[in-house]
PDB file of C-alpha atoms and ligand atoms in Angstrom:
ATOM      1  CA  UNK A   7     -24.168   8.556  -3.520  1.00 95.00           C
ATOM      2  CA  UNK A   8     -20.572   7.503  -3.446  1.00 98.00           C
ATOM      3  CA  UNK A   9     -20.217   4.035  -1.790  1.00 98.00           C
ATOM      4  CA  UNK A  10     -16.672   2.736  -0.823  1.00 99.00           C
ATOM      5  CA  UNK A  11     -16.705  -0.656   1.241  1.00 99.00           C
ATOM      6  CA  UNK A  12     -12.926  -1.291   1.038  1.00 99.00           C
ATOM      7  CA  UNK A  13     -10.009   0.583   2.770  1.00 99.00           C
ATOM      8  CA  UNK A  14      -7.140  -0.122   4.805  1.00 98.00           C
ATOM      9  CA  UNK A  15      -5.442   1.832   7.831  1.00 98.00           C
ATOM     10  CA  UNK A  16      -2.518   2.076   9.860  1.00 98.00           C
ATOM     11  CA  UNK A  17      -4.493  -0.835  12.088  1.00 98.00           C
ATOM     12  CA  UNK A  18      -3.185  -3.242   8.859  1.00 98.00           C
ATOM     13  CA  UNK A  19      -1.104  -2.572   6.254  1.00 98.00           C
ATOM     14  CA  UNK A  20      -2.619   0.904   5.167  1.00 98.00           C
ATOM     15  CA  UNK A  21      -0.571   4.245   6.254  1.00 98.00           C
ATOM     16  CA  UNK A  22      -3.371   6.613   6.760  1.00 98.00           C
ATOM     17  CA  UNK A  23      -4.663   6.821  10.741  1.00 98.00           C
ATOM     18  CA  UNK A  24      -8.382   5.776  10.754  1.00 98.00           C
ATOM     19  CA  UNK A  25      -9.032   9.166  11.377  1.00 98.00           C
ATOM     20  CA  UNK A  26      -6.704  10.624   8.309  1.00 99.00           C
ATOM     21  CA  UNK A  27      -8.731   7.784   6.366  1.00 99.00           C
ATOM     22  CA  UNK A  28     -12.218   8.655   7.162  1.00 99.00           C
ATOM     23  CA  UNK A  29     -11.015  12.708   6.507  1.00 98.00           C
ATOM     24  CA  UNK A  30     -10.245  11.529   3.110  1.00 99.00           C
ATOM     25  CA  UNK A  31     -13.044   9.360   2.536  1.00 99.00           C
ATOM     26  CA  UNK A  32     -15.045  12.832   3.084  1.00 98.00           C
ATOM     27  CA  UNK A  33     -13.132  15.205   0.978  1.00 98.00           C
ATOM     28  CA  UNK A  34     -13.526  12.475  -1.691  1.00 98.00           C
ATOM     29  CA  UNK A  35     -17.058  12.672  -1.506  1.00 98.00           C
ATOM     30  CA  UNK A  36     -17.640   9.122  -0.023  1.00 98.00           C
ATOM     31  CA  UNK A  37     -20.631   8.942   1.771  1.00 98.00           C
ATOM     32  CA  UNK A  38     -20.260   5.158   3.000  1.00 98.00           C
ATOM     33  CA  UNK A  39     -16.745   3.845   3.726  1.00 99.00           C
ATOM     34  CA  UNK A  40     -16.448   0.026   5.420  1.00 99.00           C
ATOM     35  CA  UNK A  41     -13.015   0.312   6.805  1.00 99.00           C
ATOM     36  CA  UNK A  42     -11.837  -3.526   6.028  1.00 99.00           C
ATOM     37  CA  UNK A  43      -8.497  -4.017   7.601  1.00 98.00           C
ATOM     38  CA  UNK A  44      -6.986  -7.384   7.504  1.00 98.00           C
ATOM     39  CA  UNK A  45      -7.595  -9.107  10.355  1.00 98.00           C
ATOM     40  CA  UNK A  46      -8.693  -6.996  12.700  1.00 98.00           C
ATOM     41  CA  UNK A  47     -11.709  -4.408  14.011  1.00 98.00           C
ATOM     42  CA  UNK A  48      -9.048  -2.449  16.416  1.00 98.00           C
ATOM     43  CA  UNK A  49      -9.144   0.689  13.679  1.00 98.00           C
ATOM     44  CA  UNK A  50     -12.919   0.728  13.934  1.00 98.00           C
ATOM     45  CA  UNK A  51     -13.913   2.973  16.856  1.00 98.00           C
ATOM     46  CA  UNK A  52     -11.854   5.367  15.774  1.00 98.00           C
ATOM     47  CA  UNK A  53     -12.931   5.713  12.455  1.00 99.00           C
ATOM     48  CA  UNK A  54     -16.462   5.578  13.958  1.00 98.00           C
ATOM     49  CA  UNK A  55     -15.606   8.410  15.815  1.00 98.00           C
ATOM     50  CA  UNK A  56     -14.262  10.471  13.410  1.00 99.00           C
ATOM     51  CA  UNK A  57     -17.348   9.697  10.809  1.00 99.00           C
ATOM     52  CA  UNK A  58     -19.709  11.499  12.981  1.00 98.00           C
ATOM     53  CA  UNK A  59     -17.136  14.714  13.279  1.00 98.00           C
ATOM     54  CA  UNK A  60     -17.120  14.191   9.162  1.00 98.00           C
ATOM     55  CA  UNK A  61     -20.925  13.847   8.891  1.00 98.00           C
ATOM     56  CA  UNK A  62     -20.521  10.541   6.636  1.00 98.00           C
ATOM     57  CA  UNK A  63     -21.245   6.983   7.459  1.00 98.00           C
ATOM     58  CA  UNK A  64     -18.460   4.445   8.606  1.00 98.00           C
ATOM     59  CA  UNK A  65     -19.450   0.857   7.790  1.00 98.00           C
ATOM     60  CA  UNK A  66     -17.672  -1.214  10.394  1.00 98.00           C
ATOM     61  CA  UNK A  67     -15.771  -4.342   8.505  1.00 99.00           C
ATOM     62  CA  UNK A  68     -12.748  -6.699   7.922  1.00 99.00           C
ATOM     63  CA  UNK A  69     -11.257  -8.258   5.594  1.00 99.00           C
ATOM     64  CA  UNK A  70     -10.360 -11.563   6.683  1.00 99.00           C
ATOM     65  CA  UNK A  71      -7.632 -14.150   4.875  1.00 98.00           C
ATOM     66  CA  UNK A  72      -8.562 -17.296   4.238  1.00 98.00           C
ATOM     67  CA  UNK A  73      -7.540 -20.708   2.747  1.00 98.00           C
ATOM     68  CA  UNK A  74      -9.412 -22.586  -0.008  1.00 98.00           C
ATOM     69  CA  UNK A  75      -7.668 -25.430  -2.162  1.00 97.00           C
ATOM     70  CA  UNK A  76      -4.397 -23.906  -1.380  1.00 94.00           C
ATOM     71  CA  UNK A  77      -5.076 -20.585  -2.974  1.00 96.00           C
ATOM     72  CA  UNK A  78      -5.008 -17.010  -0.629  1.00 97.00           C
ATOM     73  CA  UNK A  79      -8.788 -15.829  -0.604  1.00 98.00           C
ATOM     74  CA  UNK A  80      -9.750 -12.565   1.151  1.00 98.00           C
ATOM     75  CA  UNK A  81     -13.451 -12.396   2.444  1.00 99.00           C
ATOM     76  CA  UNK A  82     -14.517  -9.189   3.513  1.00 99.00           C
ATOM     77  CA  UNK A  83     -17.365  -8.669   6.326  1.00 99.00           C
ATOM     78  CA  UNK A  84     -19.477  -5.892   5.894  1.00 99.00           C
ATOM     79  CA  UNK A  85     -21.940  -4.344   8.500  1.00 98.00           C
ATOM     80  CA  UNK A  86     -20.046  -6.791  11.248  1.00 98.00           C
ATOM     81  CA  UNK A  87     -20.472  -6.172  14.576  1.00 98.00           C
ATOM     82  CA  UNK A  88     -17.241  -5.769  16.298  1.00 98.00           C
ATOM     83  CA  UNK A  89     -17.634  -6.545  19.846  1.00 98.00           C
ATOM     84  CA  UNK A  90     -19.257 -10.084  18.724  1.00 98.00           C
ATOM     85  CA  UNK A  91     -17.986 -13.498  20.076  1.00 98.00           C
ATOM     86  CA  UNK A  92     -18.218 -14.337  16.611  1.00 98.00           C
ATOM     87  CA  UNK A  93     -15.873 -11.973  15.267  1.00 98.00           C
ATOM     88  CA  UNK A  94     -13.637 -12.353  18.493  1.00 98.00           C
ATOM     89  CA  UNK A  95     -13.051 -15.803  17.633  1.00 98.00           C
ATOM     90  CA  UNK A  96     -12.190 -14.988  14.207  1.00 98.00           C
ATOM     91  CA  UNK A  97      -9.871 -12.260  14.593  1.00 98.00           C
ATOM     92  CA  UNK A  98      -7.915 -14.141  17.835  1.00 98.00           C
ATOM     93  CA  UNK A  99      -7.668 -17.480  15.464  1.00 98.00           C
ATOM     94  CA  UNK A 100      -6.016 -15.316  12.759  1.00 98.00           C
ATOM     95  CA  UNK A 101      -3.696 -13.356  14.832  1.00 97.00           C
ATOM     96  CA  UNK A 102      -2.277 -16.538  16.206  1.00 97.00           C
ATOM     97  CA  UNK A 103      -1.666 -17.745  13.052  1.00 98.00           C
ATOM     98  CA  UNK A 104      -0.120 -14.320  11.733  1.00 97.00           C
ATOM     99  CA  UNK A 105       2.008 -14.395  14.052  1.00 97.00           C
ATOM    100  CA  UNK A 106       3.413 -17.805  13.061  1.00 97.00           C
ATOM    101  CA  UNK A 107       3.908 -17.012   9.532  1.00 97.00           C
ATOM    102  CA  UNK A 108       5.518 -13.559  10.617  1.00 98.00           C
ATOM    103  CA  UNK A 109       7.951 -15.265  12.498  1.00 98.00           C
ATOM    104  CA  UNK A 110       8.366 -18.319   9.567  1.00 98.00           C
ATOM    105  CA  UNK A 111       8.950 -15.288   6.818  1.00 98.00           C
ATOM    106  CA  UNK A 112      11.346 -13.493   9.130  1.00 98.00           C
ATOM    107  CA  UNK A 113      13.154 -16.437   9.726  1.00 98.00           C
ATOM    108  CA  UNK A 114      13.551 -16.515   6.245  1.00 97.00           C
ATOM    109  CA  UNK A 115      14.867 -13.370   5.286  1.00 98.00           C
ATOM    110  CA  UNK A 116      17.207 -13.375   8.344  1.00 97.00           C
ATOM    111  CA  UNK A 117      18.752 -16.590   6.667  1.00 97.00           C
ATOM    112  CA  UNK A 118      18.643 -14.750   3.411  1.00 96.00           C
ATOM    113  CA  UNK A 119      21.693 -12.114   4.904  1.00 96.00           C
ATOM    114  CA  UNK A 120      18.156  -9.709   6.182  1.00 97.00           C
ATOM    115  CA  UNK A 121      19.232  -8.997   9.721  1.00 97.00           C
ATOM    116  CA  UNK A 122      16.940  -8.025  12.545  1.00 98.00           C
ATOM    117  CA  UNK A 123      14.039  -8.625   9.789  1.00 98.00           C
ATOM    118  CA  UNK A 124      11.355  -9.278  12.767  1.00 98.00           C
ATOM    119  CA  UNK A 125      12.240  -6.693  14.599  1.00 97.00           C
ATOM    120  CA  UNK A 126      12.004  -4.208  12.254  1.00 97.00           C
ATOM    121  CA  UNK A 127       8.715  -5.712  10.479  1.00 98.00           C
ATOM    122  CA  UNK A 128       6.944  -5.335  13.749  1.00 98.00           C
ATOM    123  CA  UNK A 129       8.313  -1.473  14.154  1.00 98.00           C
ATOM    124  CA  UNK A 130       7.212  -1.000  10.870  1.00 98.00           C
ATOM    125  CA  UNK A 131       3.643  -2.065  11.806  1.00 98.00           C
ATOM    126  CA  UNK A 132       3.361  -0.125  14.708  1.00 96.00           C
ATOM    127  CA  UNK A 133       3.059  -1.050  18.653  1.00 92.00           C
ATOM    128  CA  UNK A 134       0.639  -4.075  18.885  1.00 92.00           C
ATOM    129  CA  UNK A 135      -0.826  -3.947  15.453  1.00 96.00           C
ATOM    130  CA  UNK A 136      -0.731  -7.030  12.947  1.00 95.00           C
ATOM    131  CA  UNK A 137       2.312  -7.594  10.436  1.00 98.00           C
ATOM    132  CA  UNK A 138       1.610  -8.428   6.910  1.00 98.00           C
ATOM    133  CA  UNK A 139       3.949  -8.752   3.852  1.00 98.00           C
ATOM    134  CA  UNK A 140       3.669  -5.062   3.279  1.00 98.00           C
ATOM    135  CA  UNK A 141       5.486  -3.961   6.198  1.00 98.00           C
ATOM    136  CA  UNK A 142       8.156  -6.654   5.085  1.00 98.00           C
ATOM    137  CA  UNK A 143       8.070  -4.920   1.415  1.00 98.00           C
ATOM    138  CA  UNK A 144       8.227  -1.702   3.350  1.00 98.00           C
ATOM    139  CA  UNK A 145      11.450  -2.954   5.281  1.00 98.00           C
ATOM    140  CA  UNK A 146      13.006  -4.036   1.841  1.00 98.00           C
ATOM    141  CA  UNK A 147      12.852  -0.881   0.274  1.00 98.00           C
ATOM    142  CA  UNK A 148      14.233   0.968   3.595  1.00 97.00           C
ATOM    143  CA  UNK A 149      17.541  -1.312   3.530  1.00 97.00           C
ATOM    144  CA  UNK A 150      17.766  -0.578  -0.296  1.00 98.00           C
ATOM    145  CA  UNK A 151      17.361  -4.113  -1.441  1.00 97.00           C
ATOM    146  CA  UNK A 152      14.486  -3.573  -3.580  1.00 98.00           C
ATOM    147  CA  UNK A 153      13.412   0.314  -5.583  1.00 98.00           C
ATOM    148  CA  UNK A 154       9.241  -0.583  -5.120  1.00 97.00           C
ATOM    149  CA  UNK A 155       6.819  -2.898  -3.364  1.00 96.00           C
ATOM    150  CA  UNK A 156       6.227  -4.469  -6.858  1.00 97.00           C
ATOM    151  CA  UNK A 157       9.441  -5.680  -6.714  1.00 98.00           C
ATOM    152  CA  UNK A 158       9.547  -6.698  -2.699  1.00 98.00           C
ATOM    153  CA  UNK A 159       6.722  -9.203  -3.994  1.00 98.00           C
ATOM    154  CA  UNK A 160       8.536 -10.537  -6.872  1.00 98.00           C
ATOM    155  CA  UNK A 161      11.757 -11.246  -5.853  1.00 98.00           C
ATOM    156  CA  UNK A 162      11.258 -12.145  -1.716  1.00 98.00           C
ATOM    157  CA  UNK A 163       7.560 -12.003  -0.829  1.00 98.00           C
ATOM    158  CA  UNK A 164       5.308 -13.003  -3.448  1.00 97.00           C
ATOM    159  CA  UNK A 165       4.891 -17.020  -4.625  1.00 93.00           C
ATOM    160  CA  UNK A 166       8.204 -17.477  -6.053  1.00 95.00           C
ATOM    161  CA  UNK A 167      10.503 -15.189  -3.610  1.00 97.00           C
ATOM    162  CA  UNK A 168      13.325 -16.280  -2.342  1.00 96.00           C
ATOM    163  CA  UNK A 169      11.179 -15.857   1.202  1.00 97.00           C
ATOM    164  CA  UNK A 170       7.950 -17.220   0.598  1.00 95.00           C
ATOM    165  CA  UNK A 171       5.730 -18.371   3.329  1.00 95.00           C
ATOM    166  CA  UNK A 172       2.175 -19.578   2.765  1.00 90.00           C
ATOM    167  CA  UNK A 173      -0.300 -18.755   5.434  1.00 90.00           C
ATOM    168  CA  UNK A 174      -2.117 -21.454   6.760  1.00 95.00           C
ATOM    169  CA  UNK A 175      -5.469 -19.266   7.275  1.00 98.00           C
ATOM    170  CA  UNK A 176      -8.966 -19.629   8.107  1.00 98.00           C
ATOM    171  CA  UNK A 177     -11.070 -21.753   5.875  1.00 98.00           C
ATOM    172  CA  UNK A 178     -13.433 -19.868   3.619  1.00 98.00           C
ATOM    173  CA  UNK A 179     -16.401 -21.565   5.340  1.00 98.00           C
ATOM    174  CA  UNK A 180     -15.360 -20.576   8.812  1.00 98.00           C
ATOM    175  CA  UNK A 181     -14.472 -16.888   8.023  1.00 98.00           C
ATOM    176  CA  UNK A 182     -18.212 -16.799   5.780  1.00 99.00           C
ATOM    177  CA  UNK A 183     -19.764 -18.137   9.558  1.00 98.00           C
ATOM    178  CA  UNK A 184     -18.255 -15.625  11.438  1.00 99.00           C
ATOM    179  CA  UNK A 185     -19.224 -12.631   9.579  1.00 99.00           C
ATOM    180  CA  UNK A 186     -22.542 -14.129   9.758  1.00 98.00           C
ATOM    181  CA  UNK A 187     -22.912 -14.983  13.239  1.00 98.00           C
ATOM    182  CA  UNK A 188     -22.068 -10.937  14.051  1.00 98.00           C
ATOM    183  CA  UNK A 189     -24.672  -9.958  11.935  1.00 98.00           C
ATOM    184  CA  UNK A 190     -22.551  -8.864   8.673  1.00 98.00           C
ATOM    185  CA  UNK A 191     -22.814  -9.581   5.367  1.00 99.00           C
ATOM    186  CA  UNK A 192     -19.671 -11.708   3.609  1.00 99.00           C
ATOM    187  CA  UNK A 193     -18.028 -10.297   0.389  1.00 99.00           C
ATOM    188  CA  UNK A 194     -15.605 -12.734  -1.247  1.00 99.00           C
ATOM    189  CA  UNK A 195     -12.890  -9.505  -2.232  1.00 99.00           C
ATOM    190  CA  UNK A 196     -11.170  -8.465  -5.666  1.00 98.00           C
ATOM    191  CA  UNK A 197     -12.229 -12.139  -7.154  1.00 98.00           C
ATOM    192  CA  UNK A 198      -9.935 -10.613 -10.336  1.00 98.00           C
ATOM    193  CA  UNK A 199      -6.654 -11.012  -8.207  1.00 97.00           C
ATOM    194  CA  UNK A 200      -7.002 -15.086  -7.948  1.00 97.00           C
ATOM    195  CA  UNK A 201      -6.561 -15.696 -11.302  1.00 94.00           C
ATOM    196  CA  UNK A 202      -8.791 -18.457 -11.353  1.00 97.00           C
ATOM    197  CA  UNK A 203     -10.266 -20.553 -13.908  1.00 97.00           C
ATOM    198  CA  UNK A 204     -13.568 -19.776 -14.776  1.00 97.00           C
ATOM    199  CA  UNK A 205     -14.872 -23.418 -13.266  1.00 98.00           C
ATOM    200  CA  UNK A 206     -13.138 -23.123 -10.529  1.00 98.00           C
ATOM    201  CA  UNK A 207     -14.482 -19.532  -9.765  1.00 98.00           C
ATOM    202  CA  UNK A 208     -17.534 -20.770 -10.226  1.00 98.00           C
ATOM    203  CA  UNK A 209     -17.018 -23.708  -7.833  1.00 98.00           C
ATOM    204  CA  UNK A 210     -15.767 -20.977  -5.204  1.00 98.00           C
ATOM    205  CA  UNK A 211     -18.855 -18.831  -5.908  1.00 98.00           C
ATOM    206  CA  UNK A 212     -21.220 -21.999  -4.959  1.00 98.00           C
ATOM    207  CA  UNK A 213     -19.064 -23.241  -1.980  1.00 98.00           C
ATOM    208  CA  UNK A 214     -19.483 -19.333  -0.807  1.00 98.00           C
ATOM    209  CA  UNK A 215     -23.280 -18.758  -1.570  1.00 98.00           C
ATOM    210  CA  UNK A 216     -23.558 -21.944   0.329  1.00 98.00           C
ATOM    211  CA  UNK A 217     -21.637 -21.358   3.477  1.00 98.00           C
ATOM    212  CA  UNK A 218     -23.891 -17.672   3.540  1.00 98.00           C
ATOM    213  CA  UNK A 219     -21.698 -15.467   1.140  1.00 98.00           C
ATOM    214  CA  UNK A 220     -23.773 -12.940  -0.425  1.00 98.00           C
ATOM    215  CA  UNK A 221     -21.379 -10.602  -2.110  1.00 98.00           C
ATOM    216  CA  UNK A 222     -19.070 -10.271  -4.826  1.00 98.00           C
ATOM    217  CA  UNK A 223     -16.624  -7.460  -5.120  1.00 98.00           C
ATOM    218  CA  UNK A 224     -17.554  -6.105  -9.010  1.00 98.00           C
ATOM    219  CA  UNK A 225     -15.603  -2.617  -8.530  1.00 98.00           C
ATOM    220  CA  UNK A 226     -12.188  -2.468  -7.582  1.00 97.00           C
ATOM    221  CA  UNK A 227      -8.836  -0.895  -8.053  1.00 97.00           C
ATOM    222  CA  UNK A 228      -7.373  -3.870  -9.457  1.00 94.00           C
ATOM    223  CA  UNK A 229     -10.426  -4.791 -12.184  1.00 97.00           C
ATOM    224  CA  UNK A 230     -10.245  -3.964 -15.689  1.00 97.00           C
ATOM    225  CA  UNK A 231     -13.402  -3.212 -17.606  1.00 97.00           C
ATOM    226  CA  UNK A 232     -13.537  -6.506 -18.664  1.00 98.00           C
ATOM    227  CA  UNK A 233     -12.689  -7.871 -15.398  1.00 98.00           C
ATOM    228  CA  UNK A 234     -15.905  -6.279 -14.074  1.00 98.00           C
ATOM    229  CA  UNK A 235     -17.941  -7.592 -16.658  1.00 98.00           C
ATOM    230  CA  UNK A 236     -17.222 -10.943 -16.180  1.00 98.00           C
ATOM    231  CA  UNK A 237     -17.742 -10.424 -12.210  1.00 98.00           C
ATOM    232  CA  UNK A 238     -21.101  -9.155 -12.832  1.00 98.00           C
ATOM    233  CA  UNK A 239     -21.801 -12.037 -15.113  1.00 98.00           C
ATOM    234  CA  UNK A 240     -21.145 -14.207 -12.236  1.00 98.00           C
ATOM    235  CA  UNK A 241     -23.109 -12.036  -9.469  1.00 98.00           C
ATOM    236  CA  UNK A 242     -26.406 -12.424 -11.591  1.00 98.00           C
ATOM    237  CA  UNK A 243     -25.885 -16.071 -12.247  1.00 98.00           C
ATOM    238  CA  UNK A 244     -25.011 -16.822  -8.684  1.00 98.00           C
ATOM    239  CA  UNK A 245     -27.857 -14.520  -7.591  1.00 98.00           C
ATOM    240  CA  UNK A 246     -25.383 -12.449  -5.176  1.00 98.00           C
ATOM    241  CA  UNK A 247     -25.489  -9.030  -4.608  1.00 98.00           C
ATOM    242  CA  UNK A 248     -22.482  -6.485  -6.018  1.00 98.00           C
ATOM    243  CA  UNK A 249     -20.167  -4.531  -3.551  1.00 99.00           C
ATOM    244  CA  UNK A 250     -17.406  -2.292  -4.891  1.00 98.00           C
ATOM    245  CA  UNK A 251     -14.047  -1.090  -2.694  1.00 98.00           C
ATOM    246  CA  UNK A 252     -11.155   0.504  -3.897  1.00 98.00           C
ATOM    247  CA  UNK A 253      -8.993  -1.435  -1.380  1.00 98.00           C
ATOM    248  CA  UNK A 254      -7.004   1.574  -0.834  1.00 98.00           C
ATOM    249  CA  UNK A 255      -4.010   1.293   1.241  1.00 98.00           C
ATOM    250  CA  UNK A 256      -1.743   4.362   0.537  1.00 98.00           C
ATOM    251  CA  UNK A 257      -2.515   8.036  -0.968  1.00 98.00           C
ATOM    252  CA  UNK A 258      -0.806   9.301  -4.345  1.00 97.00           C
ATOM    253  CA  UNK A 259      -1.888   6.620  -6.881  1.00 96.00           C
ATOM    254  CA  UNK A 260      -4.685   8.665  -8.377  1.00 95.00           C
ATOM    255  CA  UNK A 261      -6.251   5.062 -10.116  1.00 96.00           C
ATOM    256  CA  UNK A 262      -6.251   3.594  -6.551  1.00 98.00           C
ATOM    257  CA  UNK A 263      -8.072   6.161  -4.348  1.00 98.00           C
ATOM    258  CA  UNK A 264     -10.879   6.567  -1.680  1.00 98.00           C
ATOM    259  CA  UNK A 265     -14.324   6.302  -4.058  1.00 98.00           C
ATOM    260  CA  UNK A 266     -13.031   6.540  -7.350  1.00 98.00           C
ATOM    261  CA  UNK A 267     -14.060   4.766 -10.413  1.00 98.00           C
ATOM    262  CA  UNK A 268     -16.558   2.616  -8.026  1.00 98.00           C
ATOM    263  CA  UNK A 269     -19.823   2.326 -10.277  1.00 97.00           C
ATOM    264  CA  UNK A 270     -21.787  -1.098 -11.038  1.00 98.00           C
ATOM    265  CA  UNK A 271     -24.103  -1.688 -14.323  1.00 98.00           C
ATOM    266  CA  UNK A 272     -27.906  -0.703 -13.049  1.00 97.00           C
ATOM    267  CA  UNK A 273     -29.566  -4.404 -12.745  1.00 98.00           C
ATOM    268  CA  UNK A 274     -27.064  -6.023 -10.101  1.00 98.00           C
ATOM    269  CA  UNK A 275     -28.182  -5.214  -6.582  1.00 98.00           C
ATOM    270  CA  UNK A 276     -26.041  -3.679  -4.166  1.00 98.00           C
ATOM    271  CA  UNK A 277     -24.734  -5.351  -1.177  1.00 98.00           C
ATOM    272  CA  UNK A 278     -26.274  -1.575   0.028  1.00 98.00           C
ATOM    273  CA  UNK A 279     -29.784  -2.706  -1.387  1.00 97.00           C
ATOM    274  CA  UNK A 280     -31.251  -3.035   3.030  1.00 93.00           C
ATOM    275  CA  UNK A 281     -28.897  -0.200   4.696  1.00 96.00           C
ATOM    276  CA  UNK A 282     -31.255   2.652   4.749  1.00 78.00           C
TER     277      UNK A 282
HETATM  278  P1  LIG B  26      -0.438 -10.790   3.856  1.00 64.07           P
HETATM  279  O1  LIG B  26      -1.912 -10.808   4.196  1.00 64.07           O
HETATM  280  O2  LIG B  26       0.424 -10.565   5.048  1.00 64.07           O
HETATM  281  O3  LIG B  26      -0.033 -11.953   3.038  1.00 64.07           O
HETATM  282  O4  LIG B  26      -0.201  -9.488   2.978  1.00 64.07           O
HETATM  283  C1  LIG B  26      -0.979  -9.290   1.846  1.00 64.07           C
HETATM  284  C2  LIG B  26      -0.945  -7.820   1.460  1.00 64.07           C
HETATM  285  O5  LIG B  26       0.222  -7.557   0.711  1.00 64.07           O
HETATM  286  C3  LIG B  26      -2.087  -7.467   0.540  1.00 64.07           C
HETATM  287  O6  LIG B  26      -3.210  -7.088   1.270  1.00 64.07           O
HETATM  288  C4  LIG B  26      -1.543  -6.304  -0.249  1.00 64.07           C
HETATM  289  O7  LIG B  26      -1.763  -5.105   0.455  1.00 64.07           O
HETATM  290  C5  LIG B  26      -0.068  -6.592  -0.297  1.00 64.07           C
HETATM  291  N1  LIG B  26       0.361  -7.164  -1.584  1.00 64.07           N
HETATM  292  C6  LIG B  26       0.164  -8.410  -2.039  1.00 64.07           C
HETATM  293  N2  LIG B  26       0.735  -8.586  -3.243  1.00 64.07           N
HETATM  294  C7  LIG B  26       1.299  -7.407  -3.565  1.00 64.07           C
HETATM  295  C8  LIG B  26       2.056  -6.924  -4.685  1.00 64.07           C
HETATM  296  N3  LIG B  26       2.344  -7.719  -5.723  1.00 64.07           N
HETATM  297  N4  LIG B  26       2.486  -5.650  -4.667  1.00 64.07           N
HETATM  298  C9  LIG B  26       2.215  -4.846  -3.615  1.00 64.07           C
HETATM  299  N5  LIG B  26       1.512  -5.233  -2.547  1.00 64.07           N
HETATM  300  C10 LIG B  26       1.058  -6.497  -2.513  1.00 64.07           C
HETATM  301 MN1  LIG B  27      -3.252  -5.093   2.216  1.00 64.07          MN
HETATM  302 MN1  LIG B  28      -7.136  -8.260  -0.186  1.00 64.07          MN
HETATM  303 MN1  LIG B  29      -7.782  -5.116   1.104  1.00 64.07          MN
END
């Protein structure tokens, strides 16, 4: 049973339609995909849809961004149900603030000789759906200033770019209740990423558990071997359960694809461990 609980479509920052995504998912052999797009559930029915044409199961989810001491922490919701208040409240709180830093990180780039960077951003995204850095990397590379996303990050996006905008997100706390109140289950995502210290992962991993967190992401794209070991240290210690994604975003990086490379050791329970 192939299990992937973390994807992104053209409702975020991901290029595949949710339908394209789900067809995928299938051909890949994935028999439960979460479709977890920042921010927002509006990819959802769709994906739902095409699931049952596909014959596998769509988990509906989200991947919301938070804030906890300063640091960028995404929390994924699992099993959520979409047309909650809960999650309404959630995902109208962070498209406000989107929005915001959208217009704070054009602002920048516009003053940094990028013209029209707003306007093409939100083209980029598509009618109505949210902007995120990766439609400003993807507007970088079409005016030639940068060769790869990598280096959109490095030299205008990411902490030190010349355009650099924190987002003032939802706390950790709030985006754990929400998930919650809708029924899901909350995952804190790719815990590798954060480069934290081990103390102060395992302060976040207590502050989580306690505000009704109950996964950790063990298996992803961007964890090492290692990595993962350490992250399932922490899952049995914390007593959470292990969820795996492969946070895939865009097709032709065979190391970052729908279901691959996914599996956890055999005595951490799965965030699946209730579904069926
Ligand atoms: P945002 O939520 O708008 O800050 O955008 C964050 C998204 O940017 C992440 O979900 C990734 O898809 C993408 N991203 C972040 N850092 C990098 C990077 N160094 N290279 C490529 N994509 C990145
Ligand atoms: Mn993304
Ligand atoms: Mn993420
Ligand atoms: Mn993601």
């Amino acid at each position: 049973m192939i299990y992937d609980l973390h994807s992104h479509s053209t409702a975020s920052d991901g290029v595949l339609s949710p339908e394209k995504l789900v067809e995928r998912a299938a051909k890949k052999n994935v028999q439960f995909l979460a479709l977890t797009d920042h921010d927002t559930t509006d990819g959802i029915a769709a994906a739902q849809r095409q699931a049952e044409v596909e014959g596998i199961t769509l988990v509906p989810g989200i991947e919301f961004s938070t804030l906890w001491k300063k640091q960028t922490i995404h929390v994924v919701g699992l099993n959520i149900d979409p047309t909650s208040e809960a999650i309404a409240t959630g995902v109208g709180f962070l498209k406000q603030k989107r929005v915001e830093r959208t217009e704070r990180l054009a602002a920048r780039l516009e003053k940094c000789g990028v013209e029209n960077a707003l306007h093409d951003a939100k083209r980029l995204a598509g009618e109505g759906n949210i902007v995120t850095r990766t439609h400003f990397a993807r507007l970088l590379i079409e005016r030639n200033l940068v060769k790869d996303s990598n280096a959109a990050f490095k030299k205008w996006l990411g902490h030190k770019g010349r355009a650099h905008v924190a987002g003032d997100w939802a706390s950790l706390t709030q985006a754990v209740e929400w998930i919650v109140a809708s029924g899901g289950q909350a995952v804190i995502a790719h815990p590798g990423r954060y480069r934290l210290t081990r103390t102060k992962l395992m302060t976040l991993l207590g502050e989580f558990k306690d505000a009704g967190g109950e996964g950790l992401e063990v298996s992803c794209s961007s964890h090492d071997r290692n990595v993962r070991q350490n992250m399932a240290v922490m899952v049995r210690r914390f007593g959470l359960k292990a969820s795996v994604g492969s946070d895939f975003h865009v097709p032709g990086y065979p190391y970052i694809e729908l279901g691959y490379n996914l599996a956890i050791p055999d005595d951490l329970t799965p965030i699946w461990q209730n579904w069926h």
